Amino acid sequence: MSVEKCVDFCTEKELSLAVLAGDRCLCGFPTPLFSLHEMEDEEMCLHRCHGEEFESCGNDKYFVVYQTQVQDNRCMDRHFLPTRSKQLMALASFPGAGNTWARHLIELATGFYTGSYYFDGSLYNKGFKGERDHWRSGRNVCIKTHESGKKEIEAFDASIVMIRNPYKALMAEFNRKYGGHIGFASQAHWRGKEWPEFVKNYAPWWASHTLDWLRYGRNVHVVHFEELKRELFSKLKDMVLFLGLEVAEDRLLCVEGQKDGNFKRSGLRKLEYDPYTPEMRASIDELVMTVDAALKKRNMAGVPKEYRPTSR
């Protein structure tokens, strides 16, 4: 037995996990009983392979797990809701806060399409088939919106509100505005007049968006982008339950292997300098604390510590 033999064997079987247990090779998918969430100390697995003395193959008690090239496809099927929903559920966020990524996760986790208050042809072409439906059609599990007016918010019966660190959200939206969904703004845009003008106009909107949904939203479930990234399984499970759907754990485990989708930038492009001036930071920090206070007033957890001015 060797790592290469086991991985090749499981790839041929079209299964996504290759599991080494001493001289045995097991293949399969993650399951609630074998979720890969509880990692052991790697030293427990340092049992040499019979076929390759420099590799670890684990033993009967501690398995070494590799992912093969085969995709876990148990969460790839998606459909419109079988019966039209009488409740309109919003997936609301400030632009750049991960709304499209959250839609991708929700569709995989539930098996149902998400809709949109807008129509974005590029998103439709990438597989978001609910994009073309009217937002009131009732055929989608939730509706993407960046709106924050009283009338627009009160049109929904309940909402998942996505919040992201404003420093990251502003940069992500600036990149989208000048570089497309997965592109990046040019250095000329960052160093020109566009960036300070953008921060001046958009930073207050970052705060007012959340404040308005907390004020006018009927039933609000807040999700922080950073916490969703860190605790994908549990946070996504909460979102599915909030949408009034049953949780299929096999689908959630599958989502972890498909979590990035087609609309995730490969990290924010590192600039050679900090684009935020001290004046910008002072203003944004004040907005962060305003949102933090509003969340706590609603008996919700405040903003994550990485948003807070004292964390820098």
mmCIF file of C-alpha atoms in Angstrom:
data_model
loop_
_atom_site.group_PDB
_atom_site.id
_atom_site.type_symbol
_atom_site.label_atom_id
_atom_site.label_comp_id
_atom_site.label_asym_id
_atom_site.label_seq_id
_atom_site.Cartn_x
_atom_site.Cartn_y
_atom_site.Cartn_z
ATOM 1 C CA MET A 1 0.000 0.000 0.000
ATOM 2 C CA SER A 2 1.050 3.593 -0.726
ATOM 3 C CA VAL A 3 -0.690 6.962 -0.883
ATOM 4 C CA GLU A 4 -0.486 7.030 -4.683
ATOM 5 C CA LYS A 5 -2.011 3.548 -5.051
ATOM 6 C CA CYS A 6 -4.924 4.368 -2.754
ATOM 7 C CA VAL A 7 -5.672 7.747 -4.341
ATOM 8 C CA ASP A 8 -5.534 6.256 -7.844
ATOM 9 C CA PHE A 9 -7.804 3.376 -6.786
ATOM 10 C CA CYS A 10 -10.447 5.715 -5.293
ATOM 11 C CA THR A 11 -10.245 8.052 -8.284
ATOM 12 C CA GLU A 12 -11.050 5.089 -10.555
ATOM 13 C CA LYS A 13 -14.020 4.302 -8.308
ATOM 14 C CA GLU A 14 -15.163 7.939 -8.804
ATOM 15 C CA LEU A 15 -15.198 8.682 -5.072
ATOM 16 C CA SER A 16 -13.905 11.880 -3.494
ATOM 17 C CA LEU A 17 -12.023 10.519 -0.444
ATOM 18 C CA ALA A 18 -9.105 8.112 -0.294
ATOM 19 C CA VAL A 19 -8.671 6.788 3.252
ATOM 20 C CA LEU A 20 -5.516 4.949 4.287
ATOM 21 C CA ALA A 21 -5.836 2.591 7.241
ATOM 22 C CA GLY A 22 -2.528 0.718 7.476
ATOM 23 C CA ASP A 23 -2.444 -1.729 4.588
ATOM 24 C CA ARG A 24 -6.095 -1.057 3.706
ATOM 25 C CA CYS A 25 -7.463 1.536 1.298
ATOM 26 C CA LEU A 26 -11.034 2.769 1.799
ATOM 27 C CA CYS A 27 -12.949 5.072 -0.543
ATOM 28 C CA GLY A 28 -16.066 7.180 -0.017
ATOM 29 C CA PHE A 29 -17.679 10.546 0.663
ATOM 30 C CA PRO A 30 -17.770 12.543 3.903
ATOM 31 C CA THR A 31 -20.775 11.541 6.035
ATOM 32 C CA PRO A 32 -22.175 12.720 9.389
ATOM 33 C CA LEU A 33 -20.291 9.765 10.951
ATOM 34 C CA PHE A 34 -17.100 10.530 9.037
ATOM 35 C CA SER A 35 -17.231 14.287 8.615
ATOM 36 C CA LEU A 36 -13.493 15.099 8.847
ATOM 37 C CA HIS A 37 -14.355 17.841 11.364
ATOM 38 C CA GLU A 38 -12.473 16.252 14.250
ATOM 39 C CA MET A 39 -8.857 16.063 13.239
ATOM 40 C CA GLU A 40 -6.401 14.116 15.372
ATOM 41 C CA ASP A 41 -2.786 14.955 16.054
ATOM 42 C CA GLU A 42 -0.893 13.988 12.902
ATOM 43 C CA GLU A 43 1.622 12.049 14.999
ATOM 44 C CA MET A 44 -1.121 9.480 15.652
ATOM 45 C CA CYS A 45 -1.003 8.625 11.953
ATOM 46 C CA LEU A 46 2.753 8.296 11.524
ATOM 47 C CA HIS A 47 2.711 4.621 10.545
ATOM 48 C CA ARG A 48 4.798 3.999 7.455
ATOM 49 C CA CYS A 49 3.237 2.607 4.305
ATOM 50 C CA HIS A 50 4.223 -0.916 3.299
ATOM 51 C CA GLY A 51 4.752 0.203 -0.265
ATOM 52 C CA GLU A 52 6.508 3.532 0.427
ATOM 53 C CA GLU A 53 8.670 3.928 3.529
ATOM 54 C CA PHE A 54 8.642 7.743 3.502
ATOM 55 C CA GLU A 55 4.820 8.063 3.549
ATOM 56 C CA SER A 56 2.288 7.665 6.373
ATOM 57 C CA CYS A 57 -0.595 5.245 5.868
ATOM 58 C CA GLY A 58 -2.184 5.375 9.326
ATOM 59 C CA ASN A 59 -3.452 2.240 11.067
ATOM 60 C CA ASP A 60 -6.687 0.555 12.112
ATOM 61 C CA LYS A 61 -7.550 3.355 14.579
ATOM 62 C CA TYR A 62 -6.171 6.501 12.917
ATOM 63 C CA PHE A 63 -6.828 7.111 9.244
ATOM 64 C CA VAL A 64 -4.952 9.329 6.813
ATOM 65 C CA VAL A 65 -7.457 10.974 4.454
ATOM 66 C CA TYR A 66 -6.736 12.413 1.003
ATOM 67 C CA GLN A 67 -9.089 14.152 -1.388
ATOM 68 C CA THR A 68 -9.080 12.712 -4.892
ATOM 69 C CA GLN A 69 -9.652 14.647 -8.118
ATOM 70 C CA VAL A 70 -13.270 13.442 -8.115
ATOM 71 C CA GLN A 71 -15.812 16.086 -7.122
ATOM 72 C CA ASP A 72 -18.395 15.314 -4.465
ATOM 73 C CA ASN A 73 -21.529 15.833 -6.554
ATOM 74 C CA ARG A 74 -24.218 15.049 -3.938
ATOM 75 C CA CYS A 75 -25.164 18.737 -3.687
ATOM 76 C CA MET A 76 -24.966 19.755 -7.334
ATOM 77 C CA ASP A 77 -28.611 19.233 -8.338
ATOM 78 C CA ARG A 78 -30.766 22.355 -8.032
ATOM 79 C CA HIS A 79 -34.410 23.083 -8.827
ATOM 80 C CA PHE A 80 -37.076 25.728 -8.391
ATOM 81 C CA LEU A 81 -39.327 25.287 -5.355
ATOM 82 C CA PRO A 82 -41.970 22.581 -6.033
ATOM 83 C CA THR A 83 -44.755 24.880 -4.831
ATOM 84 C CA ARG A 84 -44.679 28.653 -4.868
ATOM 85 C CA SER A 85 -43.630 30.098 -1.530
ATOM 86 C CA LYS A 86 -46.030 32.494 0.164
ATOM 87 C CA GLN A 87 -43.160 34.006 2.153
ATOM 88 C CA LEU A 88 -40.626 36.302 0.526
ATOM 89 C CA MET A 89 -37.184 35.746 2.036
ATOM 90 C CA ALA A 90 -34.456 38.314 1.371
ATOM 91 C CA LEU A 91 -30.733 37.678 1.225
ATOM 92 C CA ALA A 92 -29.710 41.259 1.867
ATOM 93 C CA SER A 93 -26.229 42.748 1.922
ATOM 94 C CA PHE A 94 -24.140 45.749 1.133
ATOM 95 C CA PRO A 95 -22.371 45.185 -2.222
ATOM 96 C CA GLY A 96 -19.077 43.343 -1.786
ATOM 97 C CA ALA A 97 -20.233 41.531 1.362
ATOM 98 C CA GLY A 98 -20.370 38.047 -0.165
ATOM 99 C CA ASN A 99 -23.985 37.881 -1.350
ATOM 100 C CA THR A 100 -23.217 35.895 -4.508
ATOM 101 C CA TRP A 101 -21.046 33.465 -2.553
ATOM 102 C CA ALA A 102 -23.828 33.025 0.037
ATOM 103 C CA ARG A 103 -26.307 32.313 -2.789
ATOM 104 C CA HIS A 104 -23.979 29.625 -4.113
ATOM 105 C CA LEU A 105 -23.758 28.010 -0.662
ATOM 106 C CA ILE A 106 -27.535 28.184 -0.077
ATOM 107 C CA GLU A 107 -28.300 26.637 -3.470
ATOM 108 C CA LEU A 108 -25.913 23.743 -2.845
ATOM 109 C CA ALA A 109 -27.122 23.209 0.729
ATOM 110 C CA THR A 110 -30.848 23.289 -0.086
ATOM 111 C CA GLY A 111 -31.041 22.089 -3.682
ATOM 112 C CA PHE A 112 -33.185 25.119 -4.588
ATOM 113 C CA TYR A 113 -32.420 28.167 -6.721
ATOM 114 C CA THR A 114 -32.062 31.639 -5.269
ATOM 115 C CA GLY A 115 -33.530 34.669 -7.002
ATOM 116 C CA SER A 116 -32.594 38.312 -7.344
ATOM 117 C CA TYR A 117 -34.133 41.758 -7.095
ATOM 118 C CA TYR A 118 -32.110 42.529 -10.243
ATOM 119 C CA PHE A 119 -31.200 40.645 -13.401
ATOM 120 C CA ASP A 120 -27.529 39.928 -13.963
ATOM 121 C CA GLY A 121 -26.923 38.051 -17.199
ATOM 122 C CA SER A 122 -23.411 36.970 -16.210
ATOM 123 C CA LEU A 123 -24.750 35.358 -13.022
ATOM 124 C CA TYR A 124 -27.522 33.629 -14.972
ATOM 125 C CA ASN A 125 -24.968 32.251 -17.422
ATOM 126 C CA LYS A 126 -22.898 30.943 -14.521
ATOM 127 C CA GLY A 127 -25.780 28.806 -13.283
ATOM 128 C CA PHE A 128 -27.930 31.074 -11.106
ATOM 129 C CA LYS A 129 -31.106 30.138 -12.977
ATOM 130 C CA GLY A 130 -33.356 31.991 -10.536
ATOM 131 C CA GLU A 131 -31.747 35.236 -11.700
ATOM 132 C CA ARG A 132 -34.184 35.511 -14.601
ATOM 133 C CA ASP A 133 -37.327 35.083 -12.478
ATOM 134 C CA HIS A 134 -39.250 38.086 -11.194
ATOM 135 C CA TRP A 135 -38.267 38.510 -7.570
ATOM 136 C CA ARG A 136 -41.889 38.013 -6.460
ATOM 137 C CA SER A 137 -42.334 34.757 -8.400
ATOM 138 C CA GLY A 138 -42.192 32.606 -5.253
ATOM 139 C CA ARG A 139 -40.155 29.946 -7.064
ATOM 140 C CA ASN A 140 -36.843 30.717 -5.319
ATOM 141 C CA VAL A 141 -35.729 29.998 -1.782
ATOM 142 C CA CYS A 142 -34.512 33.574 -1.150
ATOM 143 C CA ILE A 143 -33.946 36.809 -3.066
ATOM 144 C CA LYS A 144 -30.665 38.695 -3.386
ATOM 145 C CA THR A 145 -30.989 42.419 -2.724
ATOM 146 C CA HIS A 146 -28.742 45.359 -1.947
ATOM 147 C CA GLU A 147 -31.722 47.671 -1.419
ATOM 148 C CA SER A 148 -32.103 49.421 1.923
ATOM 149 C CA GLY A 149 -35.138 51.682 1.661
ATOM 150 C CA LYS A 150 -38.069 51.242 4.058
ATOM 151 C CA LYS A 151 -40.517 50.313 1.285
ATOM 152 C CA GLU A 152 -38.137 47.779 -0.284
ATOM 153 C CA ILE A 153 -37.332 46.146 3.068
ATOM 154 C CA GLU A 154 -40.969 45.884 4.138
ATOM 155 C CA ALA A 155 -41.763 44.010 0.913
ATOM 156 C CA PHE A 156 -40.052 40.947 2.467
ATOM 157 C CA ASP A 157 -41.444 38.703 5.190
ATOM 158 C CA ALA A 158 -38.019 37.761 6.575
ATOM 159 C CA SER A 159 -34.368 38.326 5.725
ATOM 160 C CA ILE A 160 -30.874 36.961 6.079
ATOM 161 C CA VAL A 161 -28.639 40.023 6.366
ATOM 162 C CA MET A 162 -25.005 39.468 5.380
ATOM 163 C CA ILE A 163 -22.449 41.792 6.977
ATOM 164 C CA ARG A 164 -18.755 41.947 6.112
ATOM 165 C CA ASN A 165 -15.819 43.863 7.549
ATOM 166 C CA PRO A 166 -16.242 47.272 5.826
ATOM 167 C CA TYR A 167 -12.551 47.524 4.987
ATOM 168 C CA LYS A 168 -12.782 44.249 3.004
ATOM 169 C CA ALA A 169 -16.290 44.885 1.635
ATOM 170 C CA LEU A 170 -15.388 48.309 0.250
ATOM 171 C CA MET A 171 -12.302 46.948 -1.484
ATOM 172 C CA ALA A 172 -14.234 43.967 -2.873
ATOM 173 C CA GLU A 173 -16.968 46.192 -4.294
ATOM 174 C CA PHE A 174 -14.400 48.612 -5.727
ATOM 175 C CA ASN A 175 -12.727 45.646 -7.453
ATOM 176 C CA ARG A 176 -16.101 44.451 -8.792
ATOM 177 C CA LYS A 177 -17.049 47.905 -10.024
ATOM 178 C CA TYR A 178 -13.816 48.399 -11.948
ATOM 179 C CA GLY A 179 -12.784 44.782 -12.620
ATOM 180 C CA GLY A 180 -15.950 42.663 -12.856
ATOM 181 C CA HIS A 181 -17.265 39.854 -10.620
ATOM 182 C CA ILE A 182 -13.920 38.063 -10.263
ATOM 183 C CA GLY A 183 -11.510 40.719 -11.534
ATOM 184 C CA PHE A 184 -9.564 43.518 -9.905
ATOM 185 C CA ALA A 185 -9.435 47.290 -10.209
ATOM 186 C CA SER A 186 -6.271 48.672 -11.791
ATOM 187 C CA GLN A 187 -3.561 50.567 -9.914
ATOM 188 C CA ALA A 188 -4.684 53.682 -11.781
ATOM 189 C CA HIS A 189 -8.139 53.379 -10.229
ATOM 190 C CA TRP A 190 -6.760 52.848 -6.729
ATOM 191 C CA ARG A 191 -4.383 55.795 -6.964
ATOM 192 C CA GLY A 192 -6.751 58.078 -8.853
ATOM 193 C CA LYS A 193 -9.717 60.109 -7.702
ATOM 194 C CA GLU A 194 -12.097 57.121 -7.998
ATOM 195 C CA TRP A 195 -11.075 55.428 -4.734
ATOM 196 C CA PRO A 196 -11.454 58.373 -2.273
ATOM 197 C CA GLU A 197 -14.733 59.345 -3.950
ATOM 198 C CA PHE A 198 -15.933 55.755 -3.691
ATOM 199 C CA VAL A 199 -15.094 55.504 0.041
ATOM 200 C CA LYS A 200 -16.771 58.852 0.734
ATOM 201 C CA ASN A 201 -20.031 57.679 -0.880
ATOM 202 C CA TYR A 202 -20.076 53.973 -0.046
ATOM 203 C CA ALA A 203 -18.748 53.774 3.539
ATOM 204 C CA PRO A 204 -21.842 55.471 5.055
ATOM 205 C CA TRP A 205 -24.032 53.136 2.966
ATOM 206 C CA TRP A 206 -22.239 50.119 4.503
ATOM 207 C CA ALA A 207 -23.567 51.201 7.917
ATOM 208 C CA SER A 208 -26.991 52.518 6.864
ATOM 209 C CA HIS A 209 -27.727 49.289 4.991
ATOM 210 C CA THR A 210 -27.514 47.189 8.166
ATOM 211 C CA LEU A 211 -29.179 49.846 10.318
ATOM 212 C CA ASP A 212 -32.152 50.055 7.935
ATOM 213 C CA TRP A 213 -32.655 46.272 7.789
ATOM 214 C CA LEU A 214 -32.488 46.067 11.584
ATOM 215 C CA ARG A 215 -35.011 48.894 11.827
ATOM 216 C CA TYR A 216 -37.539 47.924 9.159
ATOM 217 C CA GLY A 217 -36.967 44.179 8.702
ATOM 218 C CA ARG A 218 -39.696 41.946 10.118
ATOM 219 C CA ASN A 219 -37.663 38.854 10.959
ATOM 220 C CA VAL A 220 -33.899 39.333 10.611
ATOM 221 C CA HIS A 221 -31.164 36.697 10.804
ATOM 222 C CA VAL A 222 -27.697 38.307 10.761
ATOM 223 C CA VAL A 223 -24.740 36.422 9.271
ATOM 224 C CA HIS A 224 -21.202 37.772 9.322
ATOM 225 C CA PHE A 225 -19.194 36.884 6.217
ATOM 226 C CA GLU A 226 -16.049 36.116 8.237
ATOM 227 C CA GLU A 227 -17.878 33.778 10.622
ATOM 228 C CA LEU A 228 -19.500 31.960 7.694
ATOM 229 C CA LYS A 229 -16.025 31.353 6.274
ATOM 230 C CA ARG A 230 -14.675 30.126 9.611
ATOM 231 C CA GLU A 231 -17.649 27.999 10.669
ATOM 232 C CA LEU A 232 -19.184 27.096 7.334
ATOM 233 C CA PHE A 233 -20.999 23.920 8.401
ATOM 234 C CA SER A 234 -22.766 25.319 11.492
ATOM 235 C CA LYS A 235 -23.509 28.815 10.114
ATOM 236 C CA LEU A 236 -24.885 27.463 6.844
ATOM 237 C CA LYS A 237 -26.981 24.957 8.768
ATOM 238 C CA ASP A 238 -28.505 27.854 10.741
ATOM 239 C CA MET A 239 -29.262 29.687 7.491
ATOM 240 C CA VAL A 240 -31.040 26.652 6.008
ATOM 241 C CA LEU A 241 -33.154 26.267 9.158
ATOM 242 C CA PHE A 242 -34.004 29.983 9.097
ATOM 243 C CA LEU A 243 -35.242 29.525 5.519
ATOM 244 C CA GLY A 244 -37.695 26.958 6.900
ATOM 245 C CA LEU A 245 -36.075 23.965 5.230
ATOM 246 C CA GLU A 246 -34.845 20.630 6.542
ATOM 247 C CA VAL A 247 -31.109 20.198 6.833
ATOM 248 C CA ALA A 248 -29.612 17.410 4.719
ATOM 249 C CA GLU A 249 -26.230 16.821 6.337
ATOM 250 C CA ASP A 250 -24.845 14.957 3.316
ATOM 251 C CA ARG A 251 -25.491 18.066 1.220
ATOM 252 C CA LEU A 252 -23.821 20.312 3.803
ATOM 253 C CA LEU A 253 -20.764 18.063 3.874
ATOM 254 C CA CYS A 254 -20.689 18.148 0.078
ATOM 255 C CA VAL A 255 -20.854 21.969 0.156
ATOM 256 C CA GLU A 256 -17.580 22.078 2.072
ATOM 257 C CA GLY A 257 -15.846 20.551 -0.941
ATOM 258 C CA GLN A 258 -17.584 22.882 -3.413
ATOM 259 C CA LYS A 259 -17.641 26.006 -1.277
ATOM 260 C CA ASP A 260 -15.780 28.435 -3.551
ATOM 261 C CA GLY A 261 -17.907 28.192 -6.691
ATOM 262 C CA ASN A 262 -17.248 30.376 -9.741
ATOM 263 C CA PHE A 263 -17.557 33.760 -8.070
ATOM 264 C CA LYS A 264 -14.806 33.919 -5.499
ATOM 265 C CA ARG A 265 -11.807 36.106 -6.175
ATOM 266 C CA SER A 266 -8.500 34.451 -5.402
ATOM 267 C CA GLY A 267 -8.147 36.634 -2.310
ATOM 268 C CA LEU A 268 -8.067 40.412 -2.389
ATOM 269 C CA ARG A 269 -5.152 41.458 -4.536
ATOM 270 C CA LYS A 270 -2.474 42.768 -2.242
ATOM 271 C CA LEU A 271 -1.769 46.430 -2.802
ATOM 272 C CA GLU A 272 1.722 47.742 -2.163
ATOM 273 C CA TYR A 273 0.293 50.346 0.163
ATOM 274 C CA ASP A 274 -2.662 50.891 2.492
ATOM 275 C CA PRO A 275 -5.430 52.529 0.395
ATOM 276 C CA TYR A 276 -7.143 53.865 3.521
ATOM 277 C CA THR A 277 -5.984 57.249 4.807
ATOM 278 C CA PRO A 278 -6.128 57.966 8.583
ATOM 279 C CA GLU A 279 -9.168 60.170 7.926
ATOM 280 C CA MET A 280 -10.940 57.342 6.089
ATOM 281 C CA ARG A 281 -10.169 54.938 8.929
ATOM 282 C CA ALA A 282 -11.437 57.308 11.603
ATOM 283 C CA SER A 283 -14.723 57.689 9.737
ATOM 284 C CA ILE A 284 -15.144 53.948 9.044
ATOM 285 C CA ASP A 285 -14.242 53.003 12.632
ATOM 286 C CA GLU A 286 -17.021 55.256 13.858
ATOM 287 C CA LEU A 287 -19.474 53.552 11.503
ATOM 288 C CA VAL A 288 -18.367 50.124 12.760
ATOM 289 C CA MET A 289 -19.143 51.051 16.352
ATOM 290 C CA THR A 290 -22.548 52.443 15.334
ATOM 291 C CA VAL A 291 -23.465 49.118 13.703
ATOM 292 C CA ASP A 292 -22.059 47.223 16.682
ATOM 293 C CA ALA A 293 -24.294 49.189 19.068
ATOM 294 C CA ALA A 294 -27.363 48.659 16.862
ATOM 295 C CA LEU A 295 -26.826 44.884 16.779
ATOM 296 C CA LYS A 296 -26.449 44.711 20.549
ATOM 297 C CA LYS A 297 -29.577 46.813 20.996
ATOM 298 C CA ARG A 298 -31.462 44.042 19.165
ATOM 299 C CA ASN A 299 -29.929 41.466 21.557
ATOM 300 C CA MET A 300 -27.671 40.129 18.818
ATOM 301 C CA ALA A 301 -23.953 39.546 18.987
ATOM 302 C CA GLY A 302 -21.998 42.658 18.040
ATOM 303 C CA VAL A 303 -19.631 42.851 15.097
ATOM 304 C CA PRO A 304 -16.741 40.328 15.058
ATOM 305 C CA LYS A 305 -13.598 41.521 16.806
ATOM 306 C CA GLU A 306 -11.667 41.914 13.537
ATOM 307 C CA TYR A 307 -13.975 44.786 12.573
ATOM 308 C CA ARG A 308 -13.294 46.724 15.742
ATOM 309 C CA PRO A 309 -10.825 49.628 15.781
ATOM 310 C CA THR A 310 -9.071 48.295 18.898
ATOM 311 C CA SER A 311 -8.106 45.083 17.094
ATOM 312 C CA ARG A 312 -5.612 46.880 14.864
#
